[in-house]
Amino acid sequence: MKKTITVLLVLLLVFAAGLSASAAGYTVVCSPQYNMAESFESSVTKVSKNSKWALADTNGTAITGYNWEAMGDITSEYIPAKKGGKWGYITPAGAELIPYQYTTAGCFKNGVAMVQKSDGKYAYINIYGDVIFHSPFTYSFSPSEGAICGMINGLYGYSDTEGNIIIHPQFEMAFDFHEGYAAVKFGGKWGFITSYGAYSVKPAYDYASDFKNGYAVCRLNGKYGIIDTAGTRTSSFDFDYIGPPDNSNRYPAKAGTVSGFIHANGEWLLKTQYDFCYQYTDGVARVYKDGKWGYIDETGTELVPPTFADCGEYHNGRAPYSLDGVLWGYLTLNVKPAETTPPAVDTPTPTVTPTPDNTTSPNTDGPTIQNPASDSTRPLTPDRENCISMKIGSKIALKGIDERTLSAPPVLIDGTTMIPVRDVVELLGGSIAWNAENQRINISLNYITISMTVGSKIGYVAGIPTPMQQAPVLLNGSTLVPLRNVVDGLNCELKWIDTQQNIYIYYK
């Protein structure tokens, strides 16, 4: 009898929890049980327990064993997966397609994927694992619009899909081609080139995103705006943040205390009560307020108030969520999409203001650390207000007249300056979230987010894939990340005094 009563009580509690969640605007599909859970961008997704990964169906149920150390994005029927320290490819059911043999493996696109072989060289394979051609670069990305971005001798250029260099390496950093244009960095500034290598927009900006639907987000003098493919400004440059748009050209944006969505001309489509808004996916946007996450629909109606410790994008009727920031499950929402029509675009004229730059590039032959952590020499005194001063090899940092002790000193790895990320970001007034499960670092400062992963040379700035000068590393218990990527991403300025190996970071 007691057992029957206990079972009934458990069922009642589960039913009550379901009613509570439903009343809050969502229905639990899978209760929180995973250490990590990714969004459903296809019919399966990846979930993690105890540092191992499995594939899960749309009910959030694992359909394979936890057999893999890591997985790539699920963008096709050929999923990159790491097992036994090597990468290969599996099916959505978990069956091996291409044996585990690569140091790194990219996603398949149009039947081609980038891999790094055991000899350190990059190659491009077909779905059978056959090498189609070898990359002429020491570091390469996946093909995009018939071109491949790569780096050699510290400079970025492009090859065709047969391994022939078509745009000579000359850029300090470069992105893939999108809609016929690629963002490139030259002389410390970002611009855009065509597939012939000619500038369509001369380098003038402190940051530039990929083009999407004919527009790109740029940053100039600490403020964000939008340009078209001719380089004409379609919005004013007075936003504190503009994120990537959805297919209807709705951009999440922040200006002062106002957060919401704008059109490509900078006019507000929707103003909200939240601290931050993020990109619409499947008619739903994530929102953030007072340290909690929720969801709104396309009209701005609150579907779920900010109650989650964290949550993911809504795809295919599902979203990952976490109530405590530790365990993850899946939910579904009641969504009623609305149609919106962007207004006509106004086109003011851009201006250019240069800033100092100091760029280094990685060596893919394996990290070499110069200036090891042994020096306690004081850095130079900050030369102006809102300045942090550090010195290679020294654990002392100066913020104004205040002296701080870093958990680890800045070091040079293969010529790239690496900094202790938590110490520096907190000195700048930002915050750090560390996910030990996948060794991911999430940085937040002034409405800007940067995501990096230990061992990966691809990070995300405001949700946009961005090449890292050097992969983040764990060194003596501290996480070190590339200085230049943090400074650029957080809209700070950098001054490097080579003779003293001193770093000045200027912040707002």
Short mmCIF file of C-alpha atoms in Angstrom, two decimals:
data_model
loop_
_atom_site.label_atom_id
_atom_site.label_comp_id
_atom_site.label_asym_id
_atom_site.label_seq_id
_atom_site.Cartn_x
_atom_site.Cartn_y
_atom_site.Cartn_z
CA MET A 1 0.00 0.00 0.00
CA LYS A 2 2.84 2.41 0.93
CA LYS A 3 4.57 1.63 -2.37
CA THR A 4 1.37 2.44 -4.30
CA ILE A 5 0.95 5.75 -2.47
CA THR A 6 4.60 6.64 -3.13
CA VAL A 7 4.21 5.94 -6.85
CA LEU A 8 1.03 8.05 -6.97
CA LEU A 9 2.78 10.92 -5.20
CA VAL A 10 5.68 10.80 -7.67
CA LEU A 11 3.25 10.81 -10.60
CA LEU A 12 1.38 13.76 -9.09
CA LEU A 13 4.64 15.69 -8.63
CA VAL A 14 5.68 15.02 -12.22
CA PHE A 15 2.21 16.07 -13.44
CA ALA A 16 2.32 19.22 -11.30
CA ALA A 17 5.78 20.08 -12.63
CA GLY A 18 4.48 19.66 -16.17
CA LEU A 19 1.52 21.95 -15.42
CA SER A 20 3.86 24.52 -13.86
CA ALA A 21 6.15 24.50 -16.89
CA SER A 22 3.21 24.68 -19.25
CA ALA A 23 1.77 27.62 -17.32
CA ALA A 24 5.17 29.32 -17.64
CA GLY A 25 4.88 29.14 -21.43
CA TYR A 26 6.76 25.98 -22.24
CA THR A 27 6.42 22.21 -22.11
CA VAL A 28 9.26 19.98 -20.97
CA VAL A 29 10.24 17.48 -23.66
CA CYS A 30 13.21 16.09 -21.76
CA SER A 31 13.94 16.97 -18.13
CA PRO A 32 17.40 18.37 -17.32
CA GLN A 33 19.86 15.48 -17.16
CA TYR A 34 22.77 16.31 -19.46
CA ASN A 35 25.97 18.21 -18.72
CA MET A 36 25.64 19.83 -22.15
CA ALA A 37 22.85 19.83 -24.75
CA GLU A 38 23.02 21.47 -28.19
CA SER A 39 20.22 22.93 -30.32
CA PHE A 40 18.32 20.82 -32.88
CA GLU A 41 19.52 22.10 -36.26
CA SER A 42 18.69 18.73 -37.83
CA SER A 43 16.75 15.60 -36.86
CA VAL A 44 19.35 14.71 -34.23
CA THR A 45 21.51 16.67 -31.83
CA LYS A 46 24.45 16.01 -29.53
CA VAL A 47 24.33 15.68 -25.75
CA SER A 48 27.04 15.12 -23.17
CA LYS A 49 27.48 13.31 -19.88
CA ASN A 50 30.72 12.90 -17.94
CA SER A 51 32.83 14.46 -20.71
CA LYS A 52 31.53 12.04 -23.35
CA TRP A 53 29.11 12.77 -26.18
CA ALA A 54 26.15 10.92 -27.68
CA LEU A 55 23.51 11.61 -30.32
CA ALA A 56 19.91 12.28 -29.24
CA ASP A 57 16.54 12.29 -31.03
CA THR A 58 13.88 15.03 -30.94
CA ASN A 59 12.56 13.65 -27.64
CA GLY A 60 15.93 14.42 -26.10
CA THR A 61 16.63 10.71 -25.71
CA ALA A 62 20.16 9.47 -26.35
CA ILE A 63 20.06 7.07 -29.32
CA THR A 64 23.73 6.07 -29.12
CA GLY A 65 26.17 5.33 -26.37
CA TYR A 66 28.39 8.07 -24.96
CA ASN A 67 31.19 6.98 -27.25
CA TRP A 68 32.86 10.21 -28.37
CA GLU A 69 35.22 12.73 -26.81
CA ALA A 70 33.91 15.54 -29.02
CA MET A 71 31.62 16.18 -31.98
CA GLY A 72 31.48 18.86 -34.65
CA ASP A 73 28.38 20.72 -35.77
CA ILE A 74 25.64 18.56 -37.27
CA THR A 75 25.19 20.19 -40.66
CA SER A 76 24.86 17.11 -42.89
CA GLU A 77 24.55 13.33 -42.82
CA TYR A 78 28.29 13.17 -42.15
CA ILE A 79 29.04 14.25 -38.58
CA PRO A 80 32.62 14.96 -37.41
CA ALA A 81 33.34 12.97 -34.25
CA LYS A 82 36.41 12.38 -32.11
CA LYS A 83 37.25 8.97 -30.66
CA GLY A 84 40.52 7.70 -29.25
CA GLY A 85 42.10 11.11 -29.76
CA LYS A 86 41.41 11.13 -33.53
CA TRP A 87 38.63 12.57 -35.66
CA GLY A 88 36.48 10.74 -38.19
CA TYR A 89 32.89 10.87 -39.43
CA ILE A 90 29.71 9.12 -38.31
CA THR A 91 26.09 8.89 -39.46
CA PRO A 92 23.13 10.38 -37.54
CA ALA A 93 22.66 6.87 -36.12
CA GLY A 94 26.23 6.81 -34.81
CA ALA A 95 27.69 4.37 -37.36
CA GLU A 96 31.26 4.98 -38.51
CA LEU A 97 31.50 6.42 -42.03
CA ILE A 98 35.13 7.50 -42.29
CA PRO A 99 37.66 6.00 -39.85
CA TYR A 100 39.06 8.02 -36.95
CA GLN A 101 42.41 9.16 -38.33
CA TYR A 102 42.56 12.98 -38.43
CA THR A 103 43.97 15.58 -36.06
CA THR A 104 41.02 17.87 -36.86
CA ALA A 105 37.97 17.47 -39.08
CA GLY A 106 35.57 20.08 -40.45
CA CYS A 107 31.95 19.78 -41.51
CA PHE A 108 31.01 18.59 -44.98
CA LYS A 109 29.72 21.27 -47.33
CA ASN A 110 28.72 20.43 -50.90
CA GLY A 111 30.31 17.01 -50.46
CA VAL A 112 33.73 18.35 -49.36
CA ALA A 113 35.30 18.61 -45.89
CA MET A 114 38.55 19.99 -44.54
CA VAL A 115 40.75 17.67 -42.45
CA GLN A 116 44.17 17.92 -40.87
CA LYS A 117 46.21 14.77 -41.31
CA SER A 118 48.63 13.29 -38.77
CA ASP A 119 51.56 14.99 -40.54
CA GLY A 120 49.98 18.37 -39.75
CA LYS A 121 49.05 19.14 -43.36
CA TYR A 122 45.54 20.14 -44.40
CA ALA A 123 43.63 18.29 -47.09
CA TYR A 124 40.11 18.20 -48.50
CA ILE A 125 38.22 14.92 -48.74
CA ASN A 126 35.01 13.63 -50.30
CA ILE A 127 32.32 11.64 -48.51
CA TYR A 128 34.29 8.43 -49.06
CA GLY A 129 37.36 9.80 -47.32
CA ASP A 130 39.35 10.17 -50.54
CA VAL A 131 41.72 13.15 -50.67
CA ILE A 132 40.60 15.51 -53.45
CA PHE A 133 43.45 17.98 -53.04
CA HIS A 134 45.92 19.29 -50.48
CA SER A 135 45.81 22.80 -49.08
CA PRO A 136 48.65 25.18 -50.00
CA PHE A 137 48.28 26.78 -46.55
CA THR A 138 49.66 25.85 -43.14
CA TYR A 139 46.19 26.48 -41.69
CA SER A 140 42.93 26.24 -43.65
CA PHE A 141 39.18 26.63 -43.32
CA SER A 142 36.29 24.89 -45.05
CA PRO A 143 35.37 25.79 -48.65
CA SER A 144 32.88 28.61 -49.12
CA GLU A 145 31.55 29.82 -52.48
CA GLY A 146 34.35 28.10 -54.38
CA ALA A 147 37.17 29.61 -52.32
CA ILE A 148 39.13 28.48 -49.28
CA CYS A 149 40.54 30.89 -46.72
CA GLY A 150 43.92 29.92 -45.31
CA MET A 151 47.01 31.21 -43.57
CA ILE A 152 50.71 30.89 -44.43
CA ASN A 153 53.64 32.75 -42.89
CA GLY A 154 51.25 34.68 -40.67
CA LEU A 155 49.15 36.11 -43.52
CA TYR A 156 45.75 35.07 -44.85
CA GLY A 157 44.77 34.52 -48.47
CA TYR A 158 42.54 32.26 -50.57
CA SER A 159 42.85 29.21 -52.79
CA ASP A 160 40.40 27.59 -55.18
CA THR A 161 38.94 24.12 -54.62
CA GLU A 162 41.83 22.51 -56.45
CA GLY A 163 44.51 23.90 -54.15
CA ASN A 164 45.65 26.79 -56.36
CA ILE A 165 46.21 30.14 -54.64
CA ILE A 166 43.89 32.71 -56.21
CA ILE A 167 44.33 35.63 -53.78
CA HIS A 168 47.87 36.01 -52.49
CA PRO A 169 48.24 35.86 -48.68
CA GLN A 170 48.45 39.49 -47.56
CA PHE A 171 45.81 39.99 -44.86
CA GLU A 172 46.28 40.03 -41.09
CA MET A 173 43.01 38.14 -40.76
CA ALA A 174 40.27 37.05 -43.15
CA PHE A 175 36.84 35.39 -43.18
CA ASP A 176 35.13 33.10 -45.68
CA PHE A 177 33.27 34.43 -48.71
CA HIS A 178 29.56 35.09 -48.23
CA GLU A 179 27.32 36.48 -50.95
CA GLY A 180 30.38 37.14 -53.10
CA TYR A 181 32.35 39.14 -50.52
CA ALA A 182 34.85 38.34 -47.77
CA ALA A 183 35.76 40.45 -44.75
CA VAL A 184 39.53 41.00 -44.50
CA LYS A 185 41.81 42.88 -42.13
CA PHE A 186 44.66 44.94 -43.56
CA GLY A 187 46.67 47.65 -41.83
CA GLY A 188 44.71 47.10 -38.64
CA LYS A 189 41.34 47.83 -40.28
CA TRP A 190 38.58 45.67 -41.74
CA GLY A 191 37.11 45.94 -45.23
CA PHE A 192 35.71 43.62 -47.91
CA ILE A 193 37.07 42.06 -51.09
CA THR A 194 35.44 40.44 -54.10
CA SER A 195 36.27 36.94 -55.34
CA TYR A 196 38.87 38.58 -57.63
CA GLY A 197 40.69 40.06 -54.64
CA ALA A 198 39.71 43.67 -55.34
CA TYR A 199 38.41 45.83 -52.50
CA SER A 200 34.68 46.46 -52.64
CA VAL A 201 34.91 48.25 -49.29
CA LYS A 202 38.33 49.59 -48.38
CA PRO A 203 39.62 48.75 -44.89
CA ALA A 204 38.15 51.38 -42.58
CA TYR A 205 36.45 49.56 -39.70
CA ASP A 206 37.53 48.14 -36.37
CA TYR A 207 35.41 45.05 -36.96
CA ALA A 208 33.29 43.61 -39.77
CA SER A 209 30.90 40.65 -39.95
CA ASP A 210 30.02 38.50 -42.96
CA PHE A 211 27.44 39.81 -45.41
CA LYS A 212 23.96 38.38 -45.00
CA ASN A 213 21.01 39.38 -47.18
CA GLY A 214 23.15 42.15 -48.66
CA TYR A 215 24.22 43.79 -45.39
CA ALA A 216 27.08 43.52 -42.89
CA VAL A 217 27.56 44.74 -39.33
CA CYS A 218 30.65 46.90 -38.73
CA ARG A 219 32.17 48.69 -35.76
CA LEU A 220 33.85 52.09 -35.86
CA ASN A 221 35.14 54.11 -32.90
CA GLY A 222 33.37 51.86 -30.44
CA LYS A 223 29.93 52.00 -32.09
CA TYR A 224 28.14 49.56 -34.38
CA GLY A 225 26.30 50.18 -37.62
CA ILE A 226 25.26 48.44 -40.85
CA ILE A 227 26.60 48.81 -44.41
CA ASP A 228 25.57 47.41 -47.79
CA THR A 229 27.80 45.65 -50.32
CA ALA A 230 28.89 48.97 -51.85
CA GLY A 231 30.14 50.13 -48.46
CA THR A 232 27.34 52.66 -48.01
CA ARG A 233 26.10 53.05 -44.47
CA THR A 234 22.47 52.06 -44.22
CA SER A 235 22.23 52.84 -40.51
CA SER A 236 23.82 55.31 -38.16
CA PHE A 237 26.86 54.14 -36.20
CA ASP A 238 25.55 54.86 -32.72
CA PHE A 239 24.62 51.39 -31.44
CA ASP A 240 26.44 49.75 -28.54
CA TYR A 241 25.83 46.35 -30.06
CA ILE A 242 24.31 44.83 -33.21
CA GLY A 243 24.10 41.07 -33.57
CA PRO A 244 23.67 38.81 -36.60
CA PRO A 245 20.28 39.08 -38.35
CA ASP A 246 17.68 36.47 -39.19
CA ASN A 247 16.47 35.88 -42.76
CA SER A 248 14.07 38.83 -42.45
CA ASN A 249 16.95 41.22 -41.70
CA ARG A 250 15.95 41.78 -38.09
CA TYR A 251 19.06 42.64 -36.11
CA PRO A 252 19.24 42.33 -32.32
CA ALA A 253 20.60 45.65 -31.08
CA LYS A 254 21.39 47.69 -28.00
CA ALA A 255 21.65 51.48 -27.73
CA GLY A 256 22.03 52.90 -24.24
CA THR A 257 19.25 51.39 -22.15
CA VAL A 258 17.18 50.35 -25.18
CA SER A 259 17.38 46.75 -26.36
CA GLY A 260 15.40 45.09 -29.13
CA PHE A 261 15.49 44.64 -32.90
CA ILE A 262 16.28 47.00 -35.76
CA HIS A 263 16.03 46.89 -39.54
CA ALA A 264 19.05 47.32 -41.80
CA ASN A 265 18.37 51.06 -41.90
CA GLY A 266 18.74 51.30 -38.12
CA GLU A 267 15.06 51.98 -37.40
CA TRP A 268 13.66 50.16 -34.40
CA LEU A 269 11.32 47.33 -35.30
CA LEU A 270 10.80 46.30 -31.69
CA LYS A 271 11.88 47.83 -28.39
CA THR A 272 11.83 45.58 -25.34
CA GLN A 273 12.19 45.62 -21.56
CA TYR A 274 15.18 43.24 -21.58
CA ASP A 275 18.90 43.79 -21.06
CA PHE A 276 19.78 41.89 -24.25
CA CYS A 277 17.97 40.27 -27.17
CA TYR A 278 19.41 37.65 -29.48
CA GLN A 279 18.79 36.48 -33.04
CA TYR A 280 15.39 35.12 -34.07
CA THR A 281 15.33 31.44 -35.04
CA ASP A 282 12.08 29.75 -36.06
CA GLY A 283 10.11 32.80 -34.91
CA VAL A 284 11.58 32.84 -31.41
CA ALA A 285 14.29 34.99 -29.83
CA ARG A 286 16.17 34.48 -26.60
CA VAL A 287 16.11 37.39 -24.16
CA TYR A 288 18.20 38.14 -21.08
CA LYS A 289 17.36 40.19 -18.00
CA ASP A 290 18.85 40.36 -14.52
CA GLY A 291 20.96 37.25 -15.03
CA LYS A 292 18.15 35.05 -16.36
CA TRP A 293 17.06 33.87 -19.81
CA GLY A 294 13.66 33.58 -21.49
CA TYR A 295 11.96 33.68 -24.91
CA ILE A 296 9.78 36.08 -26.91
CA ASP A 297 7.92 35.69 -30.21
CA GLU A 298 8.12 37.93 -33.29
CA THR A 299 5.64 40.44 -31.86
CA GLY A 300 7.68 40.81 -28.67
CA THR A 301 5.14 38.82 -26.66
CA GLU A 302 6.83 37.02 -23.80
CA LEU A 303 6.59 33.26 -24.28
CA VAL A 304 8.73 32.40 -21.26
CA PRO A 305 9.78 35.06 -18.74
CA PRO A 306 13.49 35.19 -17.92
CA THR A 307 13.69 32.27 -15.50
CA PHE A 308 16.41 29.98 -16.89
CA ALA A 309 20.05 30.00 -15.84
CA ASP A 310 20.78 29.42 -19.53
CA CYS A 311 19.03 28.33 -22.71
CA GLY A 312 19.78 27.74 -26.38
CA GLU A 313 18.33 28.73 -29.73
CA TYR A 314 14.92 27.39 -30.76
CA HIS A 315 15.16 25.09 -33.79
CA ASN A 316 12.71 22.54 -35.16
CA GLY A 317 10.34 23.00 -32.22
CA ARG A 318 12.96 22.36 -29.55
CA ALA A 319 15.39 24.33 -27.41
CA PRO A 320 17.93 23.24 -24.80
CA TYR A 321 17.49 24.83 -21.38
CA SER A 322 19.00 24.73 -17.91
CA LEU A 323 17.35 25.75 -14.66
CA ASP A 324 20.54 25.71 -12.59
CA GLY A 325 23.34 26.15 -15.15
CA VAL A 326 24.53 22.59 -14.50
CA LEU A 327 22.07 20.13 -16.03
CA TRP A 328 20.36 20.57 -19.41
CA GLY A 329 17.13 19.31 -20.93
CA TYR A 330 14.80 20.22 -23.82
CA LEU A 331 11.57 22.19 -24.05
CA THR A 332 9.02 23.18 -26.68
CA LEU A 333 7.12 26.47 -27.02
CA ASN A 334 3.75 27.57 -28.36
CA VAL A 335 4.84 29.87 -31.20
CA LYS A 336 2.71 31.99 -33.54
CA PRO A 337 5.05 33.59 -36.11
CA ALA A 338 4.29 37.08 -37.39
CA GLU A 339 5.13 38.60 -40.76
CA THR A 340 7.25 41.75 -40.85
CA THR A 341 8.29 43.93 -43.77
CA PRO A 342 11.46 46.02 -43.45
CA PRO A 343 11.01 49.69 -44.42
CA ALA A 344 12.97 51.50 -47.12
CA VAL A 345 16.66 52.07 -46.43
CA ASP A 346 18.35 55.42 -45.92
CA THR A 347 22.03 55.71 -46.92
CA PRO A 348 24.34 58.13 -45.11
CA THR A 349 28.07 58.32 -45.96
CA PRO A 350 30.82 56.58 -43.94
CA THR A 351 33.87 58.21 -42.35
CA VAL A 352 37.19 56.65 -41.36
CA THR A 353 39.24 57.00 -38.18
CA PRO A 354 42.40 54.85 -37.89
CA THR A 355 43.50 53.17 -34.66
CA PRO A 356 46.81 51.51 -33.70
CA ASP A 357 47.22 47.80 -34.31
CA ASN A 358 49.64 45.07 -33.43
CA THR A 359 48.90 41.73 -35.05
CA THR A 360 50.66 38.39 -34.79
CA SER A 361 49.71 35.03 -36.26
CA PRO A 362 49.93 31.42 -35.12
CA ASN A 363 52.35 28.71 -36.11
CA THR A 364 50.57 25.42 -36.71
CA ASP A 365 53.67 23.29 -36.09
CA GLY A 366 52.86 23.20 -32.36
CA PRO A 367 53.00 25.89 -29.68
CA THR A 368 56.34 27.29 -28.58
CA ILE A 369 56.24 29.37 -25.41
CA GLN A 370 58.63 32.29 -25.09
CA ASN A 371 59.08 34.40 -21.96
CA PRO A 372 57.99 31.70 -19.47
CA ALA A 373 56.15 32.57 -16.27
CA SER A 374 59.07 33.45 -14.03
CA ASP A 375 59.42 37.26 -14.02
CA SER A 376 57.83 39.56 -11.42
CA THR A 377 59.07 42.81 -12.97
CA ARG A 378 56.56 45.64 -12.75
CA PRO A 379 54.97 46.78 -16.01
CA LEU A 380 55.15 50.39 -17.12
CA THR A 381 52.82 52.86 -15.40
CA PRO A 382 49.57 53.36 -17.39
CA ASP A 383 50.00 56.33 -19.70
CA ARG A 384 46.40 57.55 -19.51
CA GLU A 385 43.06 56.98 -17.78
CA ASN A 386 41.08 53.78 -18.33
CA CYS A 387 44.26 51.85 -19.04
CA ILE A 388 45.52 48.44 -17.92
CA SER A 389 49.27 47.85 -18.14
CA MET A 390 50.86 44.39 -18.25
CA LYS A 391 54.25 42.98 -19.11
CA ILE A 392 55.19 39.70 -20.77
CA GLY A 393 56.33 37.26 -18.08
CA SER A 394 55.09 39.37 -15.14
CA LYS A 395 52.20 38.54 -12.82
CA ILE A 396 51.78 42.21 -11.92
CA ALA A 397 49.10 44.26 -13.66
CA LEU A 398 48.43 47.95 -13.12
CA LYS A 399 44.94 49.41 -13.45
CA GLY A 400 45.45 53.11 -13.04
CA ILE A 401 47.47 53.38 -9.84
CA ASP A 402 46.11 50.11 -8.41
CA GLU A 403 48.35 47.05 -8.53
CA ARG A 404 46.79 43.63 -9.15
CA THR A 405 48.31 40.15 -9.08
CA LEU A 406 47.43 37.94 -12.04
CA SER A 407 46.92 34.19 -11.71
CA ALA A 408 49.42 33.76 -14.56
CA PRO A 409 51.64 36.16 -16.50
CA PRO A 410 51.10 37.03 -20.16
CA VAL A 411 53.33 34.90 -22.41
CA LEU A 412 54.22 34.63 -26.07
CA ILE A 413 53.16 31.40 -27.77
CA ASP A 414 54.42 31.07 -31.33
CA GLY A 415 54.67 34.85 -31.51
CA THR A 416 51.13 35.46 -30.24
CA THR A 417 50.58 37.26 -26.94
CA MET A 418 48.44 35.10 -24.65
CA ILE A 419 46.80 36.49 -21.51
CA PRO A 420 45.07 34.98 -18.44
CA VAL A 421 41.52 35.52 -19.61
CA ARG A 422 39.61 35.68 -16.33
CA ASP A 423 41.99 38.17 -14.72
CA VAL A 424 42.09 40.52 -17.69
CA VAL A 425 38.37 40.44 -18.50
CA GLU A 426 37.45 41.09 -14.87
CA LEU A 427 39.93 44.00 -14.78
CA LEU A 428 38.08 45.39 -17.81
CA GLY A 429 34.79 45.10 -15.90
CA GLY A 430 33.49 42.07 -17.78
CA SER A 431 32.46 38.58 -16.72
CA ILE A 432 33.64 35.07 -17.56
CA ALA A 433 31.72 31.79 -17.69
CA TRP A 434 33.78 28.60 -17.90
CA ASN A 435 32.28 25.29 -19.02
CA ALA A 436 34.59 22.53 -17.85
CA GLU A 437 32.67 19.92 -19.84
CA ASN A 438 33.71 21.25 -23.24
CA GLN A 439 36.43 23.68 -22.06
CA ARG A 440 34.53 26.65 -23.46
CA ILE A 441 35.11 30.23 -22.35
CA ASN A 442 32.26 32.75 -22.62
CA ILE A 443 33.23 36.41 -22.19
CA SER A 444 30.69 39.22 -21.68
CA LEU A 445 31.38 42.97 -21.57
CA ASN A 446 29.23 45.95 -22.57
CA TYR A 447 26.66 43.87 -24.47
CA ILE A 448 29.40 42.03 -26.40
CA THR A 449 29.92 38.28 -26.11
CA ILE A 450 32.96 36.25 -27.14
CA SER A 451 33.07 32.46 -27.07
CA MET A 452 36.31 30.48 -27.33
CA THR A 453 37.18 26.82 -26.83
CA VAL A 454 40.48 25.44 -25.58
CA GLY A 455 42.34 23.90 -28.51
CA SER A 456 40.21 25.56 -31.21
CA LYS A 457 41.34 28.35 -33.53
CA ILE A 458 37.75 29.31 -34.27
CA GLY A 459 35.91 31.53 -31.82
CA TYR A 460 32.65 33.48 -31.95
CA VAL A 461 32.33 37.24 -31.55
CA ALA A 462 28.69 38.32 -31.20
CA GLY A 463 27.79 34.89 -32.59
CA ILE A 464 29.95 35.29 -35.71
CA PRO A 465 32.68 32.69 -36.40
CA THR A 466 36.06 34.40 -36.06
CA PRO A 467 39.59 33.03 -36.60
CA MET A 468 41.70 33.02 -33.45
CA GLN A 469 45.38 33.98 -33.74
CA GLN A 470 46.20 31.05 -31.47
CA ALA A 471 44.00 28.43 -29.86
CA PRO A 472 43.31 29.03 -26.14
CA VAL A 473 45.45 26.83 -23.89
CA LEU A 474 45.47 25.60 -20.30
CA LEU A 475 48.83 26.41 -18.73
CA ASN A 476 49.65 25.70 -15.08
CA GLY A 477 45.98 25.83 -14.13
CA SER A 478 45.18 29.09 -15.96
CA THR A 479 43.34 29.57 -19.24
CA LEU A 480 45.31 31.71 -21.67
CA VAL A 481 43.70 33.27 -24.74
CA PRO A 482 45.01 35.45 -27.59
CA LEU A 483 45.23 39.09 -26.50
CA ARG A 484 44.44 40.59 -29.91
CA ASN A 485 41.18 38.64 -30.31
CA VAL A 486 39.97 39.74 -26.86
CA VAL A 487 40.94 43.38 -27.39
CA ASP A 488 39.35 43.57 -30.86
CA GLY A 489 36.26 41.64 -29.84
CA LEU A 490 35.58 43.74 -26.73
CA ASN A 491 36.05 47.02 -28.58
CA CYS A 492 39.17 48.04 -26.67
CA GLU A 493 42.41 49.54 -27.98
CA LEU A 494 45.88 48.03 -27.74
CA LYS A 495 49.33 49.58 -27.56
CA TRP A 496 52.43 47.38 -27.61
CA ILE A 497 55.87 48.66 -26.57
CA ASP A 498 58.18 46.10 -28.13
CA THR A 499 61.40 47.19 -26.41
CA GLN A 500 59.79 46.72 -22.99
CA GLN A 501 57.41 43.89 -23.96
CA ASN A 502 54.74 46.01 -22.29
CA ILE A 503 51.04 45.88 -23.08
CA TYR A 504 48.62 48.78 -22.71
CA ILE A 505 44.90 48.01 -22.99
CA TYR A 506 42.63 51.06 -23.22
CA TYR A 507 39.00 50.48 -22.27
CA LYS A 508 35.80 52.51 -21.93
#
